[in-house]
Short mmCIF file of C-alpha atoms in Angstrom, two decimals:
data_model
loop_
_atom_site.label_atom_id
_atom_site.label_comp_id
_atom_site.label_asym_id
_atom_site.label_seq_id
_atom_site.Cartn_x
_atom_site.Cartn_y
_atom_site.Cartn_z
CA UNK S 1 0.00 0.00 0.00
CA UNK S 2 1.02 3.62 -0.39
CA UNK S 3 0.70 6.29 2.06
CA UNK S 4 -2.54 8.02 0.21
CA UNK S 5 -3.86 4.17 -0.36
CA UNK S 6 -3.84 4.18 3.36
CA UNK S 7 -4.65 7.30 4.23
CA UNK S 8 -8.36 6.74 1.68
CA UNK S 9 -9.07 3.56 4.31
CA UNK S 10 -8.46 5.57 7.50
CA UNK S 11 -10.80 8.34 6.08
CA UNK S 12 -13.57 5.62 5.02
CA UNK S 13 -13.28 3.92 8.01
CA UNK S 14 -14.26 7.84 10.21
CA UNK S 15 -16.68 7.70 7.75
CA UNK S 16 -18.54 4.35 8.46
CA UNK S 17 -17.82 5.51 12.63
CA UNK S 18 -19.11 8.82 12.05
CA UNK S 19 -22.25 8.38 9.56
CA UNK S 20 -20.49 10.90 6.70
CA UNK S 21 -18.57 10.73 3.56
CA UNK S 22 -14.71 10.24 3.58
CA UNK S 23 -14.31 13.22 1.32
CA UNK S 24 -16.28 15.24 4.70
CA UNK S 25 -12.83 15.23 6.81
CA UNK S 26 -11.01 16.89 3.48
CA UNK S 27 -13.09 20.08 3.69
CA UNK S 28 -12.59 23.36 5.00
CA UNK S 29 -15.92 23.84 6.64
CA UNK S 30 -16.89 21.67 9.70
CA UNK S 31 -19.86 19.47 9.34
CA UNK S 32 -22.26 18.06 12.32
CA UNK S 33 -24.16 14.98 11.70
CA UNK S 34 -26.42 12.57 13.15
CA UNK S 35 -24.88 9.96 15.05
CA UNK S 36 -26.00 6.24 14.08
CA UNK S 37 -25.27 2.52 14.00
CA UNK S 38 -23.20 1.17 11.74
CA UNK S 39 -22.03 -2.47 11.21
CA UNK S 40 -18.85 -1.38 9.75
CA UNK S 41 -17.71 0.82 12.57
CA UNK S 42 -14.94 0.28 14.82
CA UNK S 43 -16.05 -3.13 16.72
CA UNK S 44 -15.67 -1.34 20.49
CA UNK S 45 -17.89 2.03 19.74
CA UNK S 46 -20.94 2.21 21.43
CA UNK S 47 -22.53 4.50 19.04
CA UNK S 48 -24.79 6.11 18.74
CA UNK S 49 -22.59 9.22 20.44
CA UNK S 50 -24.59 12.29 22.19
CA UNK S 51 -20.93 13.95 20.79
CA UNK S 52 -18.11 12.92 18.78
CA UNK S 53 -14.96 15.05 17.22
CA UNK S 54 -12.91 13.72 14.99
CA UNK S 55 -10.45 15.97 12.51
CA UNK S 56 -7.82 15.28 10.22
CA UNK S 57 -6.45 18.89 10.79
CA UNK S 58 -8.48 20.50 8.08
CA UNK S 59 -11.66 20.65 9.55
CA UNK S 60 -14.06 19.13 12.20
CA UNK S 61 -17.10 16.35 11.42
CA UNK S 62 -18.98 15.92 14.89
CA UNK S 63 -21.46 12.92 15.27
CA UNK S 64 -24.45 14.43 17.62
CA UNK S 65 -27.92 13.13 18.99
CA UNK S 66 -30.51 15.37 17.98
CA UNK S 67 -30.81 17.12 21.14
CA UNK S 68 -27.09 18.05 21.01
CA UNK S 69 -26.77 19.48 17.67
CA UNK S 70 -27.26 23.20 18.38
CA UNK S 71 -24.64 23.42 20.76
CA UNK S 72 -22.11 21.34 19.08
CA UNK S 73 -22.36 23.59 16.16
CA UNK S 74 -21.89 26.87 18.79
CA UNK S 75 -19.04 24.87 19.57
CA UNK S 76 -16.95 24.18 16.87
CA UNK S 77 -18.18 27.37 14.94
CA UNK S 78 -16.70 29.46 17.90
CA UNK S 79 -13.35 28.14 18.28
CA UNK S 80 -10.78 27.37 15.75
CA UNK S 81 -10.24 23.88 15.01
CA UNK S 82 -7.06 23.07 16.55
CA UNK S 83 -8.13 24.63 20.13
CA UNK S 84 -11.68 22.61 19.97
CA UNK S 85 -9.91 19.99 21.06
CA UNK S 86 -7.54 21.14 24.42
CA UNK S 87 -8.37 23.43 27.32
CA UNK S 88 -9.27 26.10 28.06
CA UNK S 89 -11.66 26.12 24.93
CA UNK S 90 -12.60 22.02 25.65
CA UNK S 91 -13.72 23.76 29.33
CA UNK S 92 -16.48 25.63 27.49
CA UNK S 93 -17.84 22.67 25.50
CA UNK S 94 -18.11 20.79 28.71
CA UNK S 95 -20.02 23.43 30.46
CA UNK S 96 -22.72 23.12 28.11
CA UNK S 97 -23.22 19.23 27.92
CA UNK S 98 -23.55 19.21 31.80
CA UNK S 99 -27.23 20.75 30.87
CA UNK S 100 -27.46 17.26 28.94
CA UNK S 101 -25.88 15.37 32.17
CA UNK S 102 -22.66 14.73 29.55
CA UNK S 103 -18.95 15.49 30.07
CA UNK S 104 -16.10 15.13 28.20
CA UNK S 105 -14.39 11.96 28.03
CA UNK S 106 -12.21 10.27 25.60
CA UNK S 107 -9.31 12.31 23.94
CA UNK S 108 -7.08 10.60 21.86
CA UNK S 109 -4.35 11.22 18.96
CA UNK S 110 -4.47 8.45 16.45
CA UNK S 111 -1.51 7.22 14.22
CA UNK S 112 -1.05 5.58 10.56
CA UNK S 113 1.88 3.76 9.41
CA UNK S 114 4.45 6.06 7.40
CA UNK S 115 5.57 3.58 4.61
CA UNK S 116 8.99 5.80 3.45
CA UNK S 117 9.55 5.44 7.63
CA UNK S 118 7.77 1.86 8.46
CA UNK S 119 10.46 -1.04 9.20
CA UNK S 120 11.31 -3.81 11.11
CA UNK S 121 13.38 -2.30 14.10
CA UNK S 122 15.65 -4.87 16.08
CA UNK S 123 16.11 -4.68 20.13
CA UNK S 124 18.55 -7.46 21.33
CA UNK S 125 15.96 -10.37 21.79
CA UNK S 126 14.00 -13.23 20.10
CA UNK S 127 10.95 -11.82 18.75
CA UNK S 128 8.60 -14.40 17.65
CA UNK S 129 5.00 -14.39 16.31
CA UNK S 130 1.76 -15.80 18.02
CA UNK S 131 -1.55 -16.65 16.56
CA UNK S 132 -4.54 -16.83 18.80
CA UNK S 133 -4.09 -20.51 19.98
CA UNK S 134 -0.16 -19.40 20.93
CA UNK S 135 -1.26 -16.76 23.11
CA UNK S 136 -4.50 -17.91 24.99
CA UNK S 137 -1.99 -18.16 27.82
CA UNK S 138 -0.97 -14.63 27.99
CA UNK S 139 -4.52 -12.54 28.87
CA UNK S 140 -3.48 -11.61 32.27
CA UNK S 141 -3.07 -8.25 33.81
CA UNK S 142 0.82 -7.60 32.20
CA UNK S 143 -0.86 -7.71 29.00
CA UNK S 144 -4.06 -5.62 29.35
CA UNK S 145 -3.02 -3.07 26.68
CA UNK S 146 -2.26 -5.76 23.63
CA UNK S 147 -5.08 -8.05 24.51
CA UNK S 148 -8.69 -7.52 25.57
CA UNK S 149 -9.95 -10.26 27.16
CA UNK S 150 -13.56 -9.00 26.77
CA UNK S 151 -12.84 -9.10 23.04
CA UNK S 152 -10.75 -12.37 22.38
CA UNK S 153 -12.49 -13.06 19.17
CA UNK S 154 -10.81 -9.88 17.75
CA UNK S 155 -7.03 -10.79 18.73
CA UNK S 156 -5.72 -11.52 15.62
CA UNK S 157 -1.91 -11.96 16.02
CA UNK S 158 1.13 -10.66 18.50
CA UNK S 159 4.47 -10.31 18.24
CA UNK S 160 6.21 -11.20 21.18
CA UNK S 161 9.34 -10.70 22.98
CA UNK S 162 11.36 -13.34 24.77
CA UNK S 163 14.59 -13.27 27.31
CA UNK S 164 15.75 -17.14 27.36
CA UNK S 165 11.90 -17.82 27.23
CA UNK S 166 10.26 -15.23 29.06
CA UNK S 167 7.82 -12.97 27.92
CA UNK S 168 8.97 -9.78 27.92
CA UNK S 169 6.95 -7.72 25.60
CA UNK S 170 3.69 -7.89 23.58
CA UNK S 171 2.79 -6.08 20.71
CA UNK S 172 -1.21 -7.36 19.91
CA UNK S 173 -3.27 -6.57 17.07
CA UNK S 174 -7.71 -6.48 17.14
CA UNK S 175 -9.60 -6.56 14.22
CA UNK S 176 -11.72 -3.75 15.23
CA UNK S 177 -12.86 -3.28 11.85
CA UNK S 178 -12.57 -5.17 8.36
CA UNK S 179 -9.60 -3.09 6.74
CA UNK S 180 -7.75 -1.69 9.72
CA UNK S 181 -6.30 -3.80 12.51
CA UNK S 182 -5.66 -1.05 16.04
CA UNK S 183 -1.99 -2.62 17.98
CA UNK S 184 -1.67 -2.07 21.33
CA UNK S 185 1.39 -2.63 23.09
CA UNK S 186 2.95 -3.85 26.52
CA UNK S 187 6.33 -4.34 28.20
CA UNK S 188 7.49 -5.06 31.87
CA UNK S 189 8.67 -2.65 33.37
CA UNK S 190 11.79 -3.76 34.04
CA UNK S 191 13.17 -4.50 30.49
CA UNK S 192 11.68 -0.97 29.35
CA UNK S 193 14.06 1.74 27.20
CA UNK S 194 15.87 -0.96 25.85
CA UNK S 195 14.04 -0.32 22.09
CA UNK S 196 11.41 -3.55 22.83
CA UNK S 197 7.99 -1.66 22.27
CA UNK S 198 9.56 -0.39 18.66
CA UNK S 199 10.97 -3.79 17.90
CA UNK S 200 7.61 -5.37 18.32
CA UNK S 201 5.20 -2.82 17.24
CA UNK S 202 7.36 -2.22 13.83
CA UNK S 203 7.34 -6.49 13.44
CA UNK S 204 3.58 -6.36 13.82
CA UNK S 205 2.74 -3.20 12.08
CA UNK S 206 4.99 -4.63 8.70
CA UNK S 207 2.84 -8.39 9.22
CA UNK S 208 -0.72 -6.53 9.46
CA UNK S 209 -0.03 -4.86 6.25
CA UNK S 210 1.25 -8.12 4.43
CA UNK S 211 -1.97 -9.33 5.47
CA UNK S 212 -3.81 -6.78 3.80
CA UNK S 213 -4.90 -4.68 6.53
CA UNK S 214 -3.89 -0.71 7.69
CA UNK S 215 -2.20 -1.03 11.54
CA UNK S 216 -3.11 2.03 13.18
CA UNK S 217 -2.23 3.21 16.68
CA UNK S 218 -4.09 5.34 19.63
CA UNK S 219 -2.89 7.21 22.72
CA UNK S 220 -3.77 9.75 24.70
CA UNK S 221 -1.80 12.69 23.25
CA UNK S 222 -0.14 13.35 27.09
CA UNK S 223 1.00 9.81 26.95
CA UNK S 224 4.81 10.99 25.59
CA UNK S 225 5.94 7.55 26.30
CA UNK S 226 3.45 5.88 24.01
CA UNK S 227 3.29 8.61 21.32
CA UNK S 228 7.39 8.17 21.32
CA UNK S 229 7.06 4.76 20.05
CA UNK S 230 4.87 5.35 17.97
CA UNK S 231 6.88 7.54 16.02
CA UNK S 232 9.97 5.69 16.45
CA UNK S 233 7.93 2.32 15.31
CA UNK S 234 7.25 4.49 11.98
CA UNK S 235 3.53 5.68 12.59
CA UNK S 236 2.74 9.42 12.28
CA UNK S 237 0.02 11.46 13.18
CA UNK S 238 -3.59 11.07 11.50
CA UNK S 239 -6.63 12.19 13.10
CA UNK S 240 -7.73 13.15 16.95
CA UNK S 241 -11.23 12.38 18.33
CA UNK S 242 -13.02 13.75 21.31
CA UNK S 243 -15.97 11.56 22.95
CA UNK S 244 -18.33 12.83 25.70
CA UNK S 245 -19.92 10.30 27.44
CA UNK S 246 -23.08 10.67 30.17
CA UNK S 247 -21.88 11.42 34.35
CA UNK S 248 -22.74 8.80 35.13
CA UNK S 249 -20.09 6.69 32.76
CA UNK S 250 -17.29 9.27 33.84
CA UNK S 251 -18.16 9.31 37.25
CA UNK S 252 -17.71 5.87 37.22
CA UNK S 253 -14.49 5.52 35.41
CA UNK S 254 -12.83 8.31 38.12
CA UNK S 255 -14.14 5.96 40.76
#
């Protein structure tokens, strides 16, 4: 695949999440639309969203319920694009949805491959690769970020790891949707900064694409660490997404 090849299946996908066109994320006006269902969205988004961002830098396309629209649109025709998205201008967007009993959320910074950058990066140990029978054993607490053990049927393949046997790292791939396979990515702590989370997401990200599929890559934009590797592993930028969710969800995840 080339970079615009996979760019065209990252903006289809936001379009099957976000109930638009792909060409919608390309334009220089935002756009507000009503959030629905969609059997070829992401596999872990409860949609329909009350409110969804998502931009690719040129513009905004938020996903609303019908009782939100109005002041989404005072939102995100108020402030510029870029500043929709951190404080103190996010502050003002969650001041209104606590008249819906909403808040704000998810925010996340999500990355595509760079082909011209994309390679297999070494680190000093065996790294092997695991198919869903291989790793059954590993969906424990070390490995919460590469596998989902409430979504096993989605774990497509890992790249693991190993000191003299051990698992060390894991580098997991879910088939959240049918072209573009999200990795997520562990390592103990004490083999860390030793170049293992590159080695393994680089291994992975270079087998999901022989398999046909775009690897693409989410963190919270604060999580240097994670957006590091990302980089390094040959991923760049793509799109960011903000997600409000009711109180009551929030209230319960800051429990």
């Amino acid at each position: 695949m080339t970079n615009q090849e996979i760019l065209q299946i990252a903006l289809q996908q936001s379009a099957y999440d976000c109930n638009c066109n792909a060409d919608d994320f390309l334009s220089n006006e935002n756009k507000v639309v009503l959030s629905r269902k969609n059997e070829k969205a992401r596999a872990y988004l409860p949609l329909p969203f009350a409110c969804d961002l998502v931009s690719y830098g040129n513009n905004i396309v938020a996903q609303v319920s019908p009782g939100m629209k109005e002041t989404v649109e005072w939102y995100i025709g108020k402030y510029a694009v870029e500043h929709c998205f951190e404080t103190p201008n996010i502050i003002a967007l969650n001041e209104k949805l606590a008249e819906f009993d909403y808040k704000v959320c998810f925010m996340a910074e999500y990355f595509l491959p760079d082909i011209n950058e994309l390679k297999e990066l070494p680190c000093g140990y065996e790294i092997k690769l695991l198919h869903p029978p291989d790793f059954e054993q590993y969906y424990t607490g070390e490995w919460r970020n590469s596998l989902s053990k409430s979504r096993k049927h989605l774990d497509r393949l890992v790249a693991g790891a190993f000191d003299h046997g051990k698992l060390i790292g894991l580098a997991g791939c879910s088939a959240d949707c049918e072209t573009m396979y999200q990795i997520g990515v562990d390592v103990l702590p004490e083999y860390r900064r030793r170049g293992i989370a590159s080695a393994i997401t680089s291994r992975l990200a270079v087998e999901i694409l022989k398999m046909g599929k775009v690897p693409f890559y989410c963190t919270a934009w604060s999580n240097i660490k994670s957006v590091r590797n990302a980089i390094k592993s040959g991923f760049r930028p793509a799109w960011a997404e903000v997600t409000a969710r009711s109180s009551e969800f929030v209230d319960e995840m800051n429990k």
